[in-house]
Tab-separated table of C-alpha atoms and ligand atoms in Angstrom:
chain	number	residue	atom	x	y	z
A	1	MET	CA	-0.175	0.107	-0.154
A	2	ARG	CA	1.562	3.707	-0.775
A	3	ALA	CA	-0.168	7.023	0.755
A	4	VAL	CA	-0.105	8.654	-2.664
A	5	ASP	CA	-2.439	5.831	-4.135
A	6	ILE	CA	-4.849	6.355	-0.948
A	7	ILE	CA	-4.458	9.993	-1.238
A	8	ARG	CA	-5.444	10.068	-5.118
A	9	LYS	CA	-8.393	7.722	-4.453
A	10	LYS	CA	-10.040	10.096	-2.356
A	11	ARG	CA	-9.372	13.091	-4.195
A	12	ASP	CA	-11.065	11.065	-6.892
A	13	GLY	CA	-14.102	10.561	-5.273
A	14	GLY	CA	-13.161	6.800	-4.205
A	15	VAL	CA	-14.315	5.273	-0.654
A	16	LEU	CA	-11.312	4.041	0.915
A	17	THR	CA	-11.161	0.650	3.251
A	18	ALA	CA	-10.557	0.669	7.114
A	19	ALA	CA	-7.369	-1.144	6.006
A	20	GLU	CA	-6.602	1.969	3.738
A	21	ILE	CA	-7.170	4.288	6.399
A	22	ALA	CA	-5.135	2.356	9.357
A	23	PHE	CA	-2.509	2.292	7.165
A	24	LEU	CA	-2.321	6.283	6.883
A	25	ILE	CA	-3.404	6.685	10.462
A	26	ASP	CA	-0.550	4.232	11.906
A	27	GLY	CA	1.850	5.211	9.273
A	28	TYR	CA	1.661	8.929	10.234
A	29	CYS	CA	1.474	8.425	13.702
A	30	ARG	CA	4.869	6.029	13.350
A	31	GLY	CA	6.446	9.121	11.438
A	32	ASP	CA	6.407	6.839	8.010
A	33	ILE	CA	3.966	9.388	6.410
A	34	PRO	CA	4.908	12.995	6.287
A	35	ASP	CA	2.886	16.014	7.350
A	36	TYR	CA	3.095	16.566	3.401
A	37	GLN	CA	0.817	13.654	2.399
A	38	MET	CA	-1.254	13.788	5.315
A	39	SER	CA	-1.933	17.578	4.663
A	40	ALA	CA	-2.999	16.835	1.035
A	41	PHE	CA	-4.838	13.815	2.440
A	42	ALA	CA	-7.002	16.057	4.682
A	43	MET	CA	-7.692	18.554	2.151
A	44	ALA	CA	-9.035	15.570	-0.251
A	45	VAL	CA	-11.175	14.351	2.489
A	46	LEU	CA	-12.462	18.583	2.851
A	47	PHE	CA	-13.383	18.540	-0.606
A	48	ARG	CA	-14.331	15.200	-1.065
A	49	GLY	CA	-16.122	14.162	2.473
A	50	MET	CA	-16.376	10.956	3.855
A	51	THR	CA	-19.019	8.104	4.115
A	52	ALA	CA	-20.165	7.329	7.460
A	53	GLU	CA	-18.155	4.295	7.483
A	54	GLU	CA	-15.239	5.814	6.452
A	55	THR	CA	-15.732	8.507	9.223
A	56	ALA	CA	-15.969	5.987	11.545
A	57	GLU	CA	-12.933	3.978	10.751
A	58	LEU	CA	-10.864	7.226	10.800
A	59	THR	CA	-12.386	7.643	14.240
A	60	LEU	CA	-11.243	4.153	15.758
A	61	ALA	CA	-7.848	4.436	13.972
A	62	MET	CA	-7.185	7.588	15.861
A	63	ALA	CA	-8.934	6.215	19.118
A	64	ARG	CA	-6.489	3.123	18.979
A	65	SER	CA	-3.327	5.233	18.546
A	66	GLY	CA	-3.094	5.716	21.885
A	67	THR	CA	-4.098	4.637	25.696
A	68	GLN	CA	-7.594	3.469	25.456
A	69	LEU	CA	-9.771	3.064	29.011
A	70	ASP	CA	-11.241	-0.171	29.740
A	71	LEU	CA	-14.288	0.968	32.182
A	72	SER	CA	-15.660	-2.697	32.364
A	73	GLY	CA	-14.593	-3.101	35.767
A	74	ILE	CA	-16.931	-0.592	36.947
A	75	PRO	CA	-20.973	-1.660	36.926
A	76	GLY	CA	-23.430	-0.158	34.868
A	77	ILE	CA	-23.589	1.818	31.792
A	78	LYS	CA	-20.923	4.656	31.878
A	79	ALA	CA	-21.696	8.118	30.538
A	80	ASP	CA	-19.727	10.904	29.416
A	81	LYS	CA	-20.576	14.521	27.877
A	82	HIS	CA	-18.958	16.604	25.708
A	83	SER	CA	-19.373	19.922	24.312
A	84	THR	CA	-18.334	21.260	21.317
A	85	GLY	CA	-17.485	24.644	23.050
A	86	GLY	CA	-18.943	27.407	23.995
A	87	VAL	CA	-18.496	30.996	26.079
A	88	GLY	CA	-19.928	30.356	29.670
A	89	ASP	CA	-20.248	26.974	29.117
A	90	LYS	CA	-20.107	25.169	32.544
A	91	THR	CA	-22.600	22.335	32.203
A	92	THR	CA	-20.497	18.972	33.043
A	93	LEU	CA	-20.224	20.854	36.316
A	94	ILE	CA	-23.961	20.392	36.772
A	95	VAL	CA	-24.767	17.690	34.440
A	96	ALA	CA	-22.020	15.524	35.868
A	97	PRO	CA	-23.621	15.370	39.382
A	98	LEU	CA	-26.839	15.297	38.048
A	99	ALA	CA	-26.622	12.369	36.090
A	100	ALA	CA	-24.543	10.463	38.676
A	101	ALA	CA	-27.571	11.295	41.546
A	102	ALA	CA	-29.743	9.634	39.101
A	103	GLY	CA	-27.425	6.536	39.050
A	104	VAL	CA	-25.666	6.839	35.640
A	105	PRO	CA	-22.037	6.558	36.608
A	106	VAL	CA	-19.999	9.403	34.926
A	107	ALA	CA	-16.553	9.048	33.820
A	108	LYS	CA	-15.318	11.665	32.057
A	109	MET	CA	-12.076	13.229	30.813
A	110	SER	CA	-11.664	17.122	30.172
A	111	GLY	CA	-9.569	19.455	28.958
A	112	ARG	CA	-8.436	23.145	29.264
A	113	GLY	CA	-9.688	26.157	27.842
A	114	LEU	CA	-7.967	28.039	24.872
A	115	GLY	CA	-8.842	30.925	23.158
A	116	HIS	CA	-12.306	32.664	23.839
A	117	THR	CA	-13.729	29.468	25.275
A	118	GLY	CA	-13.225	28.089	28.616
A	119	GLY	CA	-12.460	24.604	29.794
A	120	THR	CA	-13.914	22.441	32.571
A	121	ILE	CA	-10.292	21.524	34.334
A	122	ASP	CA	-9.553	25.398	34.473
A	123	LYS	CA	-12.960	25.813	36.119
A	124	LEU	CA	-12.576	22.728	38.717
A	125	GLU	CA	-8.899	23.907	39.612
A	126	SER	CA	-10.409	27.226	40.441
A	127	ILE	CA	-11.602	25.116	43.542
A	128	PRO	CA	-8.810	25.388	46.533
A	129	GLY	CA	-6.904	21.778	46.484
A	130	PHE	CA	-8.963	20.439	43.504
A	131	ARG	CA	-6.923	17.937	41.838
A	132	THR	CA	-7.496	16.758	38.075
A	133	GLU	CA	-4.470	14.437	37.332
A	134	LEU	CA	-5.767	11.407	38.552
A	135	ALA	CA	-4.109	7.718	38.036
A	136	PRO	CA	-6.420	5.360	36.256
A	137	GLU	CA	-6.812	3.224	39.114
A	138	ALA	CA	-7.942	5.998	41.193
A	139	PHE	CA	-10.240	7.571	38.671
A	140	PHE	CA	-11.835	4.018	38.139
A	141	ARG	CA	-12.330	3.731	42.043
A	142	GLN	CA	-13.827	7.134	42.505
A	143	VAL	CA	-16.446	6.600	39.416
A	144	ARG	CA	-17.011	2.891	41.718
A	145	GLU	CA	-17.525	4.744	44.826
A	146	ILE	CA	-19.629	7.645	44.473
A	147	GLY	CA	-20.470	7.193	40.513
A	148	LEU	CA	-18.261	10.349	39.048
A	149	ALA	CA	-14.851	11.519	38.600
A	150	VAL	CA	-13.175	14.304	36.279
A	151	ALA	CA	-10.087	13.644	35.479
A	152	GLY	CA	-7.599	16.159	32.999
A	153	GLN	CA	-7.266	14.224	29.374
A	154	SER	CA	-3.850	12.447	29.180
A	155	GLY	CA	-1.337	13.457	26.640
A	156	ASP	CA	-1.648	9.880	25.319
A	157	LEU	CA	-5.437	9.918	24.735
A	158	ALA	CA	-5.658	9.825	20.886
A	159	PRO	CA	-2.393	10.989	19.989
A	160	ALA	CA	-3.204	10.924	16.184
A	161	ASP	CA	-5.832	13.330	16.567
A	162	LYS	CA	-3.625	15.647	18.008
A	163	LYS	CA	-0.833	15.355	15.510
A	164	LEU	CA	-3.395	15.712	12.586
A	165	TYR	CA	-5.379	18.482	14.609
A	166	ALA	CA	-2.329	20.422	14.616
A	167	LEU	CA	-1.891	19.710	10.919
A	168	ARG	CA	-5.266	20.829	10.135
A	169	ASP	CA	-4.883	24.080	11.923
A	170	VAL	CA	-2.407	25.257	9.640
A	171	THR	CA	-3.324	23.700	6.657
A	172	ALA	CA	-6.471	25.250	6.213
A	173	THR	CA	-8.412	22.255	6.957
A	174	VAL	CA	-10.342	22.234	10.318
A	175	ASP	CA	-13.872	23.090	8.792
A	176	SER	CA	-14.777	19.575	7.241
A	177	ILE	CA	-17.558	17.838	9.068
A	178	PRO	CA	-15.855	13.946	9.146
A	179	LEU	CA	-12.513	15.273	10.265
A	180	ILE	CA	-14.548	17.652	12.980
A	181	ALA	CA	-16.565	14.620	13.872
A	182	SER	CA	-13.684	11.978	13.905
A	183	SER	CA	-11.646	14.561	16.407
A	184	VAL	CA	-14.122	14.673	18.848
A	185	MET	CA	-15.492	11.082	18.768
A	186	SER	CA	-11.685	9.513	18.932
A	187	LYS	CA	-10.974	10.938	22.057
A	188	LYS	CA	-14.540	10.094	23.382
A	189	ILE	CA	-14.178	6.422	22.228
A	190	ALA	CA	-10.759	6.063	23.976
A	191	SER	CA	-12.105	7.319	27.270
A	192	GLY	CA	-13.736	4.608	27.634
A	193	ALA	CA	-17.687	5.733	28.010
A	194	ASP	CA	-20.625	3.329	26.774
A	195	ALA	CA	-22.710	6.105	26.193
A	196	ILE	CA	-22.112	9.614	25.158
A	197	VAL	CA	-24.057	12.842	25.192
A	198	LEU	CA	-22.653	15.768	22.885
A	199	ASP	CA	-24.054	19.377	23.371
A	200	VAL	CA	-23.431	20.667	19.595
A	201	LYS	CA	-23.250	24.698	20.345
A	202	THR	CA	-24.453	26.840	17.397
A	203	GLY	CA	-24.626	30.459	16.970
A	204	ALA	CA	-22.385	33.468	16.956
A	205	GLY	CA	-20.015	31.808	19.602
A	206	ALA	CA	-19.934	28.638	18.203
A	207	PHE	CA	-17.814	26.697	15.764
A	208	MET	CA	-20.792	25.651	13.764
A	209	LYS	CA	-22.649	29.127	12.701
A	210	THR	CA	-25.517	27.855	11.197
A	211	LEU	CA	-28.266	24.835	12.459
A	212	GLU	CA	-27.609	22.959	9.239
A	213	ASP	CA	-24.476	22.960	9.715
A	214	ALA	CA	-24.392	21.550	13.134
A	215	GLU	CA	-27.276	19.246	12.657
A	216	ARG	CA	-25.014	17.518	9.953
A	217	LEU	CA	-21.989	17.435	12.128
A	218	ALA	CA	-24.263	16.189	15.046
A	219	GLU	CA	-25.577	13.172	12.593
A	220	ALA	CA	-21.776	12.391	11.534
A	221	MET	CA	-21.013	12.158	15.708
A	222	VAL	CA	-24.411	9.957	16.307
A	223	ALA	CA	-23.203	7.587	13.571
A	224	ILE	CA	-19.625	7.000	14.612
A	225	GLY	CA	-21.097	6.524	18.091
A	226	ARG	CA	-23.768	3.822	16.483
A	227	LEU	CA	-21.043	1.978	14.231
A	228	ALA	CA	-18.356	1.967	17.074
A	229	GLY	CA	-20.989	0.604	19.413
A	230	ARG	CA	-21.271	3.745	21.893
A	231	ARG	CA	-25.229	4.787	22.673
A	232	THR	CA	-25.178	8.217	21.352
A	233	ALA	CA	-27.268	11.591	21.541
A	234	ALA	CA	-26.566	15.062	20.278
A	235	VAL	CA	-28.371	18.154	21.438
A	236	ILE	CA	-27.851	21.366	19.442
A	237	SER	CA	-28.150	23.989	21.488
A	238	ASP	CA	-28.181	28.290	20.976
A	239	MET	CA	-24.851	29.938	21.360
A	240	ASP	CA	-25.753	33.701	20.341
A	241	GLN	CA	-25.538	34.642	23.567
A	242	PRO	CA	-23.347	32.925	26.471
A	243	LEU	CA	-25.151	30.412	28.722
A	244	GLY	CA	-26.162	31.784	31.933
A	245	ARG	CA	-24.355	34.898	33.098
A	246	ALA	CA	-20.991	34.298	34.387
A	247	ILE	CA	-17.694	33.886	32.311
A	248	GLY	CA	-14.363	32.797	33.976
A	249	ASN	CA	-13.561	29.806	35.989
A	250	ALA	CA	-14.550	30.642	39.484
A	251	LEU	CA	-17.375	32.423	38.688
A	252	GLU	CA	-18.745	29.560	36.799
A	253	VAL	CA	-18.048	27.436	39.804
A	254	LYS	CA	-20.204	29.756	41.555
A	255	GLU	CA	-22.797	29.892	38.842
A	256	ALA	CA	-22.896	26.007	38.953
A	257	ILE	CA	-23.357	25.835	42.672
A	258	ALA	CA	-26.137	27.975	42.633
A	259	ALA	CA	-27.711	26.012	39.626
A	260	LEU	CA	-27.153	22.636	41.746
A	261	ARG	CA	-29.274	24.340	44.466
A	262	GLY	CA	-31.837	25.058	42.207
A	263	GLU	CA	-31.472	28.978	41.887
A	264	GLY	CA	-29.574	29.471	38.662
A	265	PRO	CA	-30.651	30.930	35.546
A	266	GLU	CA	-33.227	29.376	33.557
A	267	ASP	CA	-30.959	28.536	30.405
A	268	LEU	CA	-28.250	27.109	32.266
A	269	THR	CA	-30.598	24.877	34.388
A	270	LYS	CA	-32.982	23.755	31.135
A	271	LEU	CA	-29.641	22.638	29.039
A	272	CYS	CA	-28.746	20.852	31.905
A	273	LEU	CA	-31.751	19.049	32.763
A	274	THR	CA	-31.868	17.899	28.870
A	275	LEU	CA	-28.311	16.508	28.658
A	276	ALA	CA	-28.795	14.985	31.864
A	277	ALA	CA	-31.835	13.578	30.986
A	278	HIS	CA	-30.326	12.177	27.553
A	279	MET	CA	-27.919	10.501	29.901
A	280	ALA	CA	-30.209	9.207	32.045
A	281	VAL	CA	-32.015	7.956	28.933
A	282	LEU	CA	-29.200	6.159	27.229
A	283	GLY	CA	-27.777	4.835	30.991
A	284	GLY	CA	-31.068	3.193	31.136
A	285	LYS	CA	-32.621	4.851	34.063
A	286	ALA	CA	-35.290	6.614	32.252
A	287	ALA	CA	-37.149	5.237	29.164
A	288	ALA	CA	-37.745	8.590	27.395
A	289	VAL	CA	-36.059	12.333	28.121
A	290	ASP	CA	-39.898	13.402	29.271
A	291	GLU	CA	-39.994	11.182	31.867
A	292	ALA	CA	-36.037	11.511	32.633
A	293	VAL	CA	-36.703	15.061	33.346
A	294	PRO	CA	-39.027	15.140	36.114
A	295	LEU	CA	-36.552	12.521	37.683
A	296	LEU	CA	-33.708	14.815	37.322
A	297	GLU	CA	-35.714	17.927	38.640
A	298	GLY	CA	-36.313	15.621	41.973
A	299	LYS	CA	-32.690	15.358	42.318
A	300	LEU	CA	-32.100	19.167	42.131
A	301	LYS	CA	-34.896	19.654	45.012
A	302	SER	CA	-34.007	16.939	46.974
A	303	GLY	CA	-30.462	18.238	47.083
A	304	GLU	CA	-29.036	15.262	46.117
A	305	ALA	CA	-27.056	16.650	42.892
A	306	LEU	CA	-25.351	19.035	44.833
A	307	GLU	CA	-24.319	16.501	47.492
A	308	LYS	CA	-22.972	14.147	44.446
A	309	PHE	CA	-20.967	17.636	43.392
A	310	ARG	CA	-19.921	17.645	47.478
A	311	ALA	CA	-18.528	14.491	47.556
A	312	PHE	CA	-16.837	14.836	44.191
A	313	VAL	CA	-15.612	17.896	44.850
A	314	ALA	CA	-14.124	16.196	48.494
A	315	ALA	CA	-12.756	12.981	46.630
A	316	GLN	CA	-10.791	14.862	43.767
A	317	GLY	CA	-9.013	16.871	47.001
A	318	GLY	CA	-10.750	20.104	46.643
A	319	ASP	CA	-12.585	22.205	49.211
A	320	ALA	CA	-16.004	20.995	49.668
A	321	ALA	CA	-16.734	23.829	52.069
A	322	VAL	CA	-17.273	26.110	48.896
A	323	VAL	CA	-20.408	24.276	48.595
A	324	ASP	CA	-21.775	25.923	51.128
A	325	ASP	CA	-20.135	28.993	51.235
A	326	PRO	CA	-18.907	29.885	47.442
A	327	ASP	CA	-17.381	33.021	48.499
A	328	LEU	CA	-14.529	31.116	49.378
A	329	LEU	CA	-13.879	30.784	46.081
A	330	PRO	CA	-11.029	33.070	44.734
A	331	ALA	CA	-12.518	36.383	44.011
A	332	ALA	CA	-11.349	39.385	41.948
A	333	PRO	CA	-10.320	42.665	43.860
A	334	ARG	CA	-12.099	44.913	41.351
A	335	ARG	CA	-15.533	45.427	39.184
A	336	ILE	CA	-15.963	47.512	36.286
A	337	ALA	CA	-19.508	48.305	35.542
A	338	VAL	CA	-20.158	48.148	31.418
A	339	LYS	CA	-23.287	50.527	30.774
A	340	ALA	CA	-25.477	51.178	27.963
A	341	GLU	CA	-25.304	54.565	25.558
A	342	ARG	CA	-28.493	54.336	24.802
A	343	ALA	CA	-32.374	53.370	25.487
A	344	GLY	CA	-33.501	50.353	23.904
A	345	PHE	CA	-33.659	46.257	23.906
A	346	VAL	CA	-30.853	44.259	24.231
A	347	ARG	CA	-30.539	43.005	20.558
A	348	ARG	CA	-27.618	41.057	20.106
A	349	ILE	CA	-24.627	39.917	22.606
A	350	ASP	CA	-21.577	38.616	21.030
A	351	ALA	CA	-20.402	36.056	22.988
A	352	GLU	CA	-16.742	35.658	21.272
A	353	LYS	CA	-16.237	39.109	22.464
A	354	LEU	CA	-17.168	38.413	25.932
A	355	GLY	CA	-15.398	35.415	26.059
A	356	LEU	CA	-12.529	37.453	24.855
A	357	ALA	CA	-13.169	40.038	27.394
A	358	ALA	CA	-12.639	37.823	30.277
A	359	MET	CA	-9.484	36.196	28.281
A	360	VAL	CA	-7.850	39.750	27.987
A	361	LEU	CA	-8.517	39.955	32.070
A	362	GLY	CA	-6.698	36.346	33.065
A	363	ALA	CA	-9.613	33.872	32.491
A	364	GLY	CA	-7.982	32.318	29.535
A	365	ARG	CA	-5.116	31.526	27.299
A	366	ALA	CA	-4.047	33.055	24.215
A	367	VAL	CA	-1.470	30.630	23.844
A	368	LYS	CA	-1.061	27.000	25.001
A	369	ASP	CA	-0.309	26.245	28.781
A	370	ALA	CA	-0.364	30.073	29.630
A	371	PRO	CA	-1.021	30.683	33.252
A	372	ILE	CA	-4.761	32.018	33.916
A	373	ASP	CA	-6.137	33.919	36.813
A	374	HIS	CA	-9.367	31.990	38.288
A	375	SER	CA	-10.866	34.552	39.944
A	376	VAL	CA	-11.499	37.113	36.972
A	377	GLY	CA	-14.176	37.344	34.339
A	378	VAL	CA	-17.312	38.658	33.032
A	379	VAL	CA	-20.963	38.805	34.724
A	380	LEU	CA	-23.820	39.300	32.618
A	381	VAL	CA	-26.045	41.616	34.177
A	382	ARG	CA	-28.319	41.900	30.742
A	383	LYS	CA	-29.628	38.758	28.372
A	384	LEU	CA	-30.972	38.990	24.889
A	385	GLY	CA	-34.088	40.549	24.623
A	386	ASP	CA	-34.013	42.940	28.349
A	387	ARG	CA	-35.137	46.255	28.265
A	388	VAL	CA	-32.363	48.504	29.094
A	389	GLU	CA	-32.111	52.248	29.881
A	390	ALA	CA	-29.144	54.559	29.314
A	391	GLY	CA	-26.615	54.325	32.075
A	392	ASP	CA	-27.738	50.683	32.741
A	393	VAL	CA	-25.332	47.924	33.612
A	394	LEU	CA	-24.980	45.335	31.089
A	395	ALA	CA	-22.110	43.221	32.183
A	396	GLU	CA	-19.614	43.654	35.364
A	397	LEU	CA	-15.828	42.709	34.531
A	398	HIS	CA	-14.263	41.517	37.579
A	399	ALA	CA	-10.788	42.343	37.088
A	400	ALA	CA	-7.608	41.668	38.922
A	401	ARG	CA	-4.595	44.334	38.166
A	402	GLU	CA	-5.115	47.832	37.432
A	403	ASP	CA	-3.554	47.587	33.904
A	404	ARG	CA	-4.328	47.947	29.846
A	405	ALA	CA	-6.330	45.067	30.084
A	406	ASP	CA	-9.215	46.788	31.734
A	407	ALA	CA	-9.440	49.180	28.657
A	408	GLU	CA	-9.352	46.543	25.968
A	409	ALA	CA	-11.780	44.057	27.842
A	410	THR	CA	-14.394	46.906	28.742
A	411	ARG	CA	-13.901	47.773	25.048
A	412	LEU	CA	-14.984	44.087	23.884
A	413	ALA	CA	-17.449	43.644	26.278
A	414	ALA	CA	-19.401	47.296	25.327
A	415	GLU	CA	-19.208	46.346	21.712
A	416	ALA	CA	-20.426	42.749	22.665
A	417	PHE	CA	-23.939	44.286	23.339
A	418	GLU	CA	-26.333	45.848	20.608
A	419	ILE	CA	-29.127	48.038	21.502
A	420	GLY	CA	-31.504	48.655	19.344
A	421	GLY	CA	-35.341	50.049	19.714
A	422	GLU	CA	-37.207	46.807	18.721
A	423	PRO	CA	-37.026	43.496	20.677
A	424	PRO	CA	-35.065	40.696	18.999
A	425	ALA	CA	-37.147	37.488	18.003
A	426	LEU	CA	-35.503	35.089	20.260
A	427	ARG	CA	-34.911	31.570	19.188
A	428	PRO	CA	-35.330	28.305	21.442
A	429	LEU	CA	-32.305	27.229	23.895
A	430	ILE	CA	-32.764	23.878	22.352
A	431	LEU	CA	-33.092	23.647	18.646
A	432	SER	CA	-32.689	20.283	17.802
A	433	VAL	CA	-31.941	16.697	18.924
A	434	VAL	CA	-30.054	13.992	17.110
A	435	THR	CA	-30.257	10.367	17.917
A	436	GLU	CA	-30.253	7.191	16.128
A	437	ASP	CA	-33.721	7.522	15.014
A	438	GLY	CA	-32.995	10.796	13.197
A	439	ILE	CA	-33.148	14.297	13.862
A	440	ARG	CA	-35.897	16.310	16.334
A	441	ARG	CA	-36.272	19.452	15.372
A	442	GLY	CA	-37.308	22.375	18.317
A	443	ALA	CA	-37.042	19.176	20.556
B	1	URA	N1	-12.700	20.048	18.278
B	1	URA	C1	-12.183	18.922	18.263
B	1	URA	O1	-11.536	18.398	19.105
B	1	URA	N2	-11.411	18.532	17.049
B	1	URA	C2	-11.794	19.568	16.060
B	1	URA	O2	-11.457	18.944	14.767
B	1	URA	C3	-12.732	20.429	16.290
B	1	URA	C4	-13.079	21.019	17.085
């Protein structure tokens, strides 16, 4: 077999065999196939696409390239969730304990944030003492004992994806549905869960700008799950504005604790209940989502979800006292109010700009491995459709140092809000659901 023949076959619209795909991925990982051939392959896939079977084979080849967690020693149907990345997206902090409280074991690997989107691991590390590096045995034991563990993604999880993603990033081949779907799912499959719930974001602040693209990506990932023998469902949710009100690590943990107390923002709570409900259905704890939602609402009301979160924080070395007193979390010393210049309705909130404002304040990284400040961020005081008067506070920046970042963050946050005379048409938070049975819009 020769790489050039496989590239030519894909370039000409052919369908690759499992052996051809494995030859490319294995050879690329070993260093036998150079970057220039892999770039040509990625570009051929971008133009010609892949069948569901080819995409699944690519995913499995990348999943096999490194460590594959075997969760079979843990009883029950183990579930994982994944978000394609949003601003203010703290859903894992709520969904994981909620699903675990309903009896679904959650074994989750998470990543750090980069650019305008945050990462769950950074959020968790804002809890004093919290450890995200867990040895596999400790990870398994914790899921067995309390039904829930979240660990930082090991460097050896799907290394083929890591290498290919870095290449795609510099060869204009990121935005290909089969390449994105296989990239995301290779890491999920290598993480070992039996059931995977995907939160695919769409809108101004998301990777997938249109609902149609988000649905195509969701369908591709659900098909991979089916072919790989993992129960998979995808919820497509709106990211035209940040989720909830808090953006920034400790601020988001605080909001997540409020949500677990049943006092969270409506949009955040609704999305978390929906995602956890799909996990409960795939995990065999409810027959349908409509049945799972009241069950999970009960877990919020009874305090069982909050208790699960407390046990999880304590098990990973964190100061569980933050659950009762979130003021123990790191807090920024200064507040800067961003005010409306005119009266009207909030017509647009650019989530990406607000994510960048939080990053500039120190909540996120412009480059990999840069240090972050857990205390800083942005809290939205107004959301889409709200009526404001001139001078009303739109958002509050939580800032640490007094420096030039203040001015840039304030400018970005102010630019993120568009105020107009007419109220905007608001679209629902949950736009569609993709399961093995197909797409359900407006679900
Ligand atoms: N996130 C991933 O993990 N992979 C992609 O290709 C795009 C987004």
